[in-house]
PDB file of C-alpha atoms and ligand atoms in Angstrom:
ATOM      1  CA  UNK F  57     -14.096  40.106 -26.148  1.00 56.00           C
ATOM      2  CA  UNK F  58     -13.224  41.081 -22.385  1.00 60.00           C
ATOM      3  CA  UNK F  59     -15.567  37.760 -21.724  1.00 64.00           C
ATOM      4  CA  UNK F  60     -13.965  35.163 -24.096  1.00 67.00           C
ATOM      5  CA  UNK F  61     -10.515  36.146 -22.568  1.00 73.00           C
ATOM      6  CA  UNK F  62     -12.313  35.504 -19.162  1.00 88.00           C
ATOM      7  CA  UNK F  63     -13.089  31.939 -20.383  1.00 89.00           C
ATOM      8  CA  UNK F  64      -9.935  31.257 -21.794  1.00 90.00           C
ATOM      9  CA  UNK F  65      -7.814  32.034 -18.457  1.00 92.00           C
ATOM     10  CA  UNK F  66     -10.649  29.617 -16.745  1.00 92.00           C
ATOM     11  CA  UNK F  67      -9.676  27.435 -18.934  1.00 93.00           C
ATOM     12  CA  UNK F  68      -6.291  27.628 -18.680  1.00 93.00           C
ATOM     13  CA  UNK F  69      -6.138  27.539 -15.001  1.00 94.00           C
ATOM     14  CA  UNK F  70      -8.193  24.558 -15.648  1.00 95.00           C
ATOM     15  CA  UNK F  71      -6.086  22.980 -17.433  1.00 95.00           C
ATOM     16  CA  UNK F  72      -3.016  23.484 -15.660  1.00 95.00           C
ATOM     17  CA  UNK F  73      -4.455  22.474 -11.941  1.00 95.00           C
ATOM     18  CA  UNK F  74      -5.582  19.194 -14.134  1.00 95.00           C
ATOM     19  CA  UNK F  75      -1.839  18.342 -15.349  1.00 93.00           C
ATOM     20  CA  UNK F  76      -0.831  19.311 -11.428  1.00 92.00           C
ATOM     21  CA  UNK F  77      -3.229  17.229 -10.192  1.00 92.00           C
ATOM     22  CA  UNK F  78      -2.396  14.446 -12.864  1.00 90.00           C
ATOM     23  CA  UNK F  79       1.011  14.167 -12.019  1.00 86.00           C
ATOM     24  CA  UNK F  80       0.655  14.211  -8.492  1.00 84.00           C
ATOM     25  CA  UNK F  81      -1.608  11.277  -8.526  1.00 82.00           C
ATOM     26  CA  UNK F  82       1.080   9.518 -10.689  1.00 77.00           C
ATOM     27  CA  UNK F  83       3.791  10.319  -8.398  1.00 72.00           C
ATOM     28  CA  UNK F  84       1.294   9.201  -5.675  1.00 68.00           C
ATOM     29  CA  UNK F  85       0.624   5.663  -7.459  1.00 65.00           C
ATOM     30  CA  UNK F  86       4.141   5.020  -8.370  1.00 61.00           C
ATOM     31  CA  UNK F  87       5.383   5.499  -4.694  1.00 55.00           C
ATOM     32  CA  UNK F  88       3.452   4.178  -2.891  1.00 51.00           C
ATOM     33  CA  UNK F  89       3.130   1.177  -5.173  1.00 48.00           C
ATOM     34  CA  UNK F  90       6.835   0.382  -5.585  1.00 52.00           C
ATOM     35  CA  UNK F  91       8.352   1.910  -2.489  1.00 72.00           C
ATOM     36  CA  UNK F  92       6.550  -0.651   0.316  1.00 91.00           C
ATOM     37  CA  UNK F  93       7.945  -4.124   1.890  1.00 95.00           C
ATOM     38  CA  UNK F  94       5.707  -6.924   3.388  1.00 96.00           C
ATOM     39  CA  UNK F  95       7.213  -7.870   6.912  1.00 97.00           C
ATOM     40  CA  UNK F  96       6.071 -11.234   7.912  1.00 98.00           C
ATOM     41  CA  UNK F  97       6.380 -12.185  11.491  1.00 97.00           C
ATOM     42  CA  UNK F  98       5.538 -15.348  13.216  1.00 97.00           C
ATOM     43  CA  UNK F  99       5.254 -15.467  16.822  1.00 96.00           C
ATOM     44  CA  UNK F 100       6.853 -12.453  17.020  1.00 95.00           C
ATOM     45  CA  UNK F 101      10.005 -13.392  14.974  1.00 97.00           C
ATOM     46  CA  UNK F 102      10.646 -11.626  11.482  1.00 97.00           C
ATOM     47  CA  UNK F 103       9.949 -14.549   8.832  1.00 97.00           C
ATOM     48  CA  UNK F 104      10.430 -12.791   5.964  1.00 97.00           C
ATOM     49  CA  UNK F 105      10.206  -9.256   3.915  1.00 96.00           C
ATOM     50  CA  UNK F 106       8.969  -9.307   0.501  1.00 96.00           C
ATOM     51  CA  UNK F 107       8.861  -6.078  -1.776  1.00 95.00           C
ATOM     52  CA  UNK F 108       4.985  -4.940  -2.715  1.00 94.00           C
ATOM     53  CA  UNK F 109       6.546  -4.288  -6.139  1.00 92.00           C
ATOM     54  CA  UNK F 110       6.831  -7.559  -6.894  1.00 94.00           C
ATOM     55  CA  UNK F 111       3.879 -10.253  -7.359  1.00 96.00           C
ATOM     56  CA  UNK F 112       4.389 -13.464  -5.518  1.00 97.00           C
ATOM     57  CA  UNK F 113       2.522 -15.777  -3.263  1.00 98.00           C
ATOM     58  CA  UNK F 114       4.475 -16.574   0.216  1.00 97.00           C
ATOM     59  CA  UNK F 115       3.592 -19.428   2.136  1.00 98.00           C
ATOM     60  CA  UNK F 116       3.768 -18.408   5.836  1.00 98.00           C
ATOM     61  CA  UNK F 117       4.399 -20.616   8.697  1.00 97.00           C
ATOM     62  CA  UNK F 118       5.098 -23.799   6.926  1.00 96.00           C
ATOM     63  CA  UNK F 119       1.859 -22.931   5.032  1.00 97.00           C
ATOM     64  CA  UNK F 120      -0.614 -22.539   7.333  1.00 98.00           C
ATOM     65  CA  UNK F 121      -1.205 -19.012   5.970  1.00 98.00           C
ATOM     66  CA  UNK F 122      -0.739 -17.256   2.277  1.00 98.00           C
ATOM     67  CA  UNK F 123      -0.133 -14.393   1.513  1.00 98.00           C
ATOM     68  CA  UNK F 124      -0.519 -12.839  -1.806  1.00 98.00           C
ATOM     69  CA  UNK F 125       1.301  -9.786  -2.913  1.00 97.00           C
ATOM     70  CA  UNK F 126      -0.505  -8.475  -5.987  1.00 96.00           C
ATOM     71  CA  UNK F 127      -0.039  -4.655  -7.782  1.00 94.00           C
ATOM     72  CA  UNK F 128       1.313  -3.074  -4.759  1.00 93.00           C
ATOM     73  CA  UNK F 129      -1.209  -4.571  -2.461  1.00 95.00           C
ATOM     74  CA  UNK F 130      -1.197  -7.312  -0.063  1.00 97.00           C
ATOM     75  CA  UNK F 131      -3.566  -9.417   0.998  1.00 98.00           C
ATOM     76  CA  UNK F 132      -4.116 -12.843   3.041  1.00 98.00           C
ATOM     77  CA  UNK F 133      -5.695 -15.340   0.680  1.00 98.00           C
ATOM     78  CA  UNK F 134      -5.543 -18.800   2.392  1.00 98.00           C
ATOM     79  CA  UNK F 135      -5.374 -19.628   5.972  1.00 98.00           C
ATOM     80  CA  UNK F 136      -5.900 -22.476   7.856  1.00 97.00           C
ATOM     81  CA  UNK F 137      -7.351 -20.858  11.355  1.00 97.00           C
ATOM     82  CA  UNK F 138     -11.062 -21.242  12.526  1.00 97.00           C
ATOM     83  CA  UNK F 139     -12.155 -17.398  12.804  1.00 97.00           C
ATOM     84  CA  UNK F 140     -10.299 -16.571   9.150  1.00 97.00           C
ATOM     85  CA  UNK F 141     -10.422 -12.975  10.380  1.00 97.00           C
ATOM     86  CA  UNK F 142      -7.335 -12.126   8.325  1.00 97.00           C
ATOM     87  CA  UNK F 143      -8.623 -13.446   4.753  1.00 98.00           C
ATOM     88  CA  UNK F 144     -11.419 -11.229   5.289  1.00 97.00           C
ATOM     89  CA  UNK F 145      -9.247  -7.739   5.754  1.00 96.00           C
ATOM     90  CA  UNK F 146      -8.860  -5.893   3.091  1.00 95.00           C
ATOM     91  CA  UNK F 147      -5.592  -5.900   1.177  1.00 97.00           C
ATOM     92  CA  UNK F 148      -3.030  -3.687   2.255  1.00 96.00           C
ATOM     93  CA  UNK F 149      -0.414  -1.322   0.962  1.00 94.00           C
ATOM     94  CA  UNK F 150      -0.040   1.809   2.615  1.00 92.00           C
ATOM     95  CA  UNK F 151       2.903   2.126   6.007  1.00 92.00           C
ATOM     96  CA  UNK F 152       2.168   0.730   9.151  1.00 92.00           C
ATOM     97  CA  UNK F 153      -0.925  -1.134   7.680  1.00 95.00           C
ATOM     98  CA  UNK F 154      -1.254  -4.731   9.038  1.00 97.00           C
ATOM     99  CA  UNK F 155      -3.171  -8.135   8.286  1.00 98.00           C
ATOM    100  CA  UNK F 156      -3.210  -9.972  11.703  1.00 97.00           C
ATOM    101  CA  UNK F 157      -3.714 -13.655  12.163  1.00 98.00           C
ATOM    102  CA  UNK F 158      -4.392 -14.256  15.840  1.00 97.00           C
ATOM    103  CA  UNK F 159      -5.352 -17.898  16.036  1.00 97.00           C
ATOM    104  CA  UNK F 160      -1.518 -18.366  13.992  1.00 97.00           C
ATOM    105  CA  UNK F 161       0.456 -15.912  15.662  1.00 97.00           C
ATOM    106  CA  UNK F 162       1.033 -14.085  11.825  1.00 98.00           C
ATOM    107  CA  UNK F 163       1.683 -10.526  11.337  1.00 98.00           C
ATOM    108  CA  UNK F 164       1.932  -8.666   7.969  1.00 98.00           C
ATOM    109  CA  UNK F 165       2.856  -5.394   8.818  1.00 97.00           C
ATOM    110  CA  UNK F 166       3.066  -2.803   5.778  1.00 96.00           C
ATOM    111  CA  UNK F 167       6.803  -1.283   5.896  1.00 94.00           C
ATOM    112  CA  UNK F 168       7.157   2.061   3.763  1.00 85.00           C
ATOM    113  CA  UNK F 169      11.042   2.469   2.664  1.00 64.00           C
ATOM    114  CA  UNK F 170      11.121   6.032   3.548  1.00 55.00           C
ATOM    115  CA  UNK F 171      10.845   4.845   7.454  1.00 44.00           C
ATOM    116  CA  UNK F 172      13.877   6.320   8.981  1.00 46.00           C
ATOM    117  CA  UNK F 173      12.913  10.286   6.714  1.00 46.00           C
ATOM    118  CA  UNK F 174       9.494  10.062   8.423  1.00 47.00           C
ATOM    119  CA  UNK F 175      11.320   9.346  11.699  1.00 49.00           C
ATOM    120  CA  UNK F 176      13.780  12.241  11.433  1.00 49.00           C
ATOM    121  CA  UNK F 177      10.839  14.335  10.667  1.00 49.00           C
ATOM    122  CA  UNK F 178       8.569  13.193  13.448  1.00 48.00           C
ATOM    123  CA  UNK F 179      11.349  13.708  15.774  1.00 41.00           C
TER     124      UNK F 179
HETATM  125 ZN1   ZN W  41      -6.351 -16.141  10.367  1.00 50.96          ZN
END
């Protein structure tokens, strides 16, 4: 008796660190999937933001480069630049994450919307 009352706490405990765990990951997915902005720069100058929450393609640069913005993620899918060192990184989607295009001058930097909280934290 003592035993099976042993198991069913376990279980319990279980159970609840599992819905904990569960919704934390949701919460985890959800912002950081909706709550990010593509910055595009060329040469330095901001081009254009686009919202990770929304799928598009962006032509950068008068289309020397394009970008694809796809479940949250980012990612460089066409470019027109001999080393095509930025269609080969990875997508991105978390802050501060970037896909540089040297040979074009392109930068798409990752911007999280909670910027200026983490600020007045780091501070
Ligand atoms: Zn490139």
């Amino acid at each position: 008796m003592k035993k099976r009352l042993k198991i069913k706490d376990i279980v319990l405990i279980v159970l609840i660190l599992a819905v904990a765990a569960g919704s934390w990951l949701l919460h985890e997915a959800l912002g950081s999937a909706g709550s990010g902005v593509a910055v595009v720069r060329v040469d330095g100058a901001i081009e254009g933001t686009y919202p990770l929450n929304e799928d598009r393609e962006v032509s950068i640069n008068g289309g020397t480069n394009i970008l694809r913005i796809r479940n949250g993620r980012a990612k460089m899918i066409e470019a027109d630049c001999p080393d095509q060192l930025c269609v080969d990184q990875r997508a991105v989607s978390a802050d501060n994450e970037s896909i540089i295009c040297l040979p074009n001058r392109v930068i798409v930097e990752i911007q999280s919307r909670q910027e200026s909280e983490y600020d007045a934290v780091t501070n």
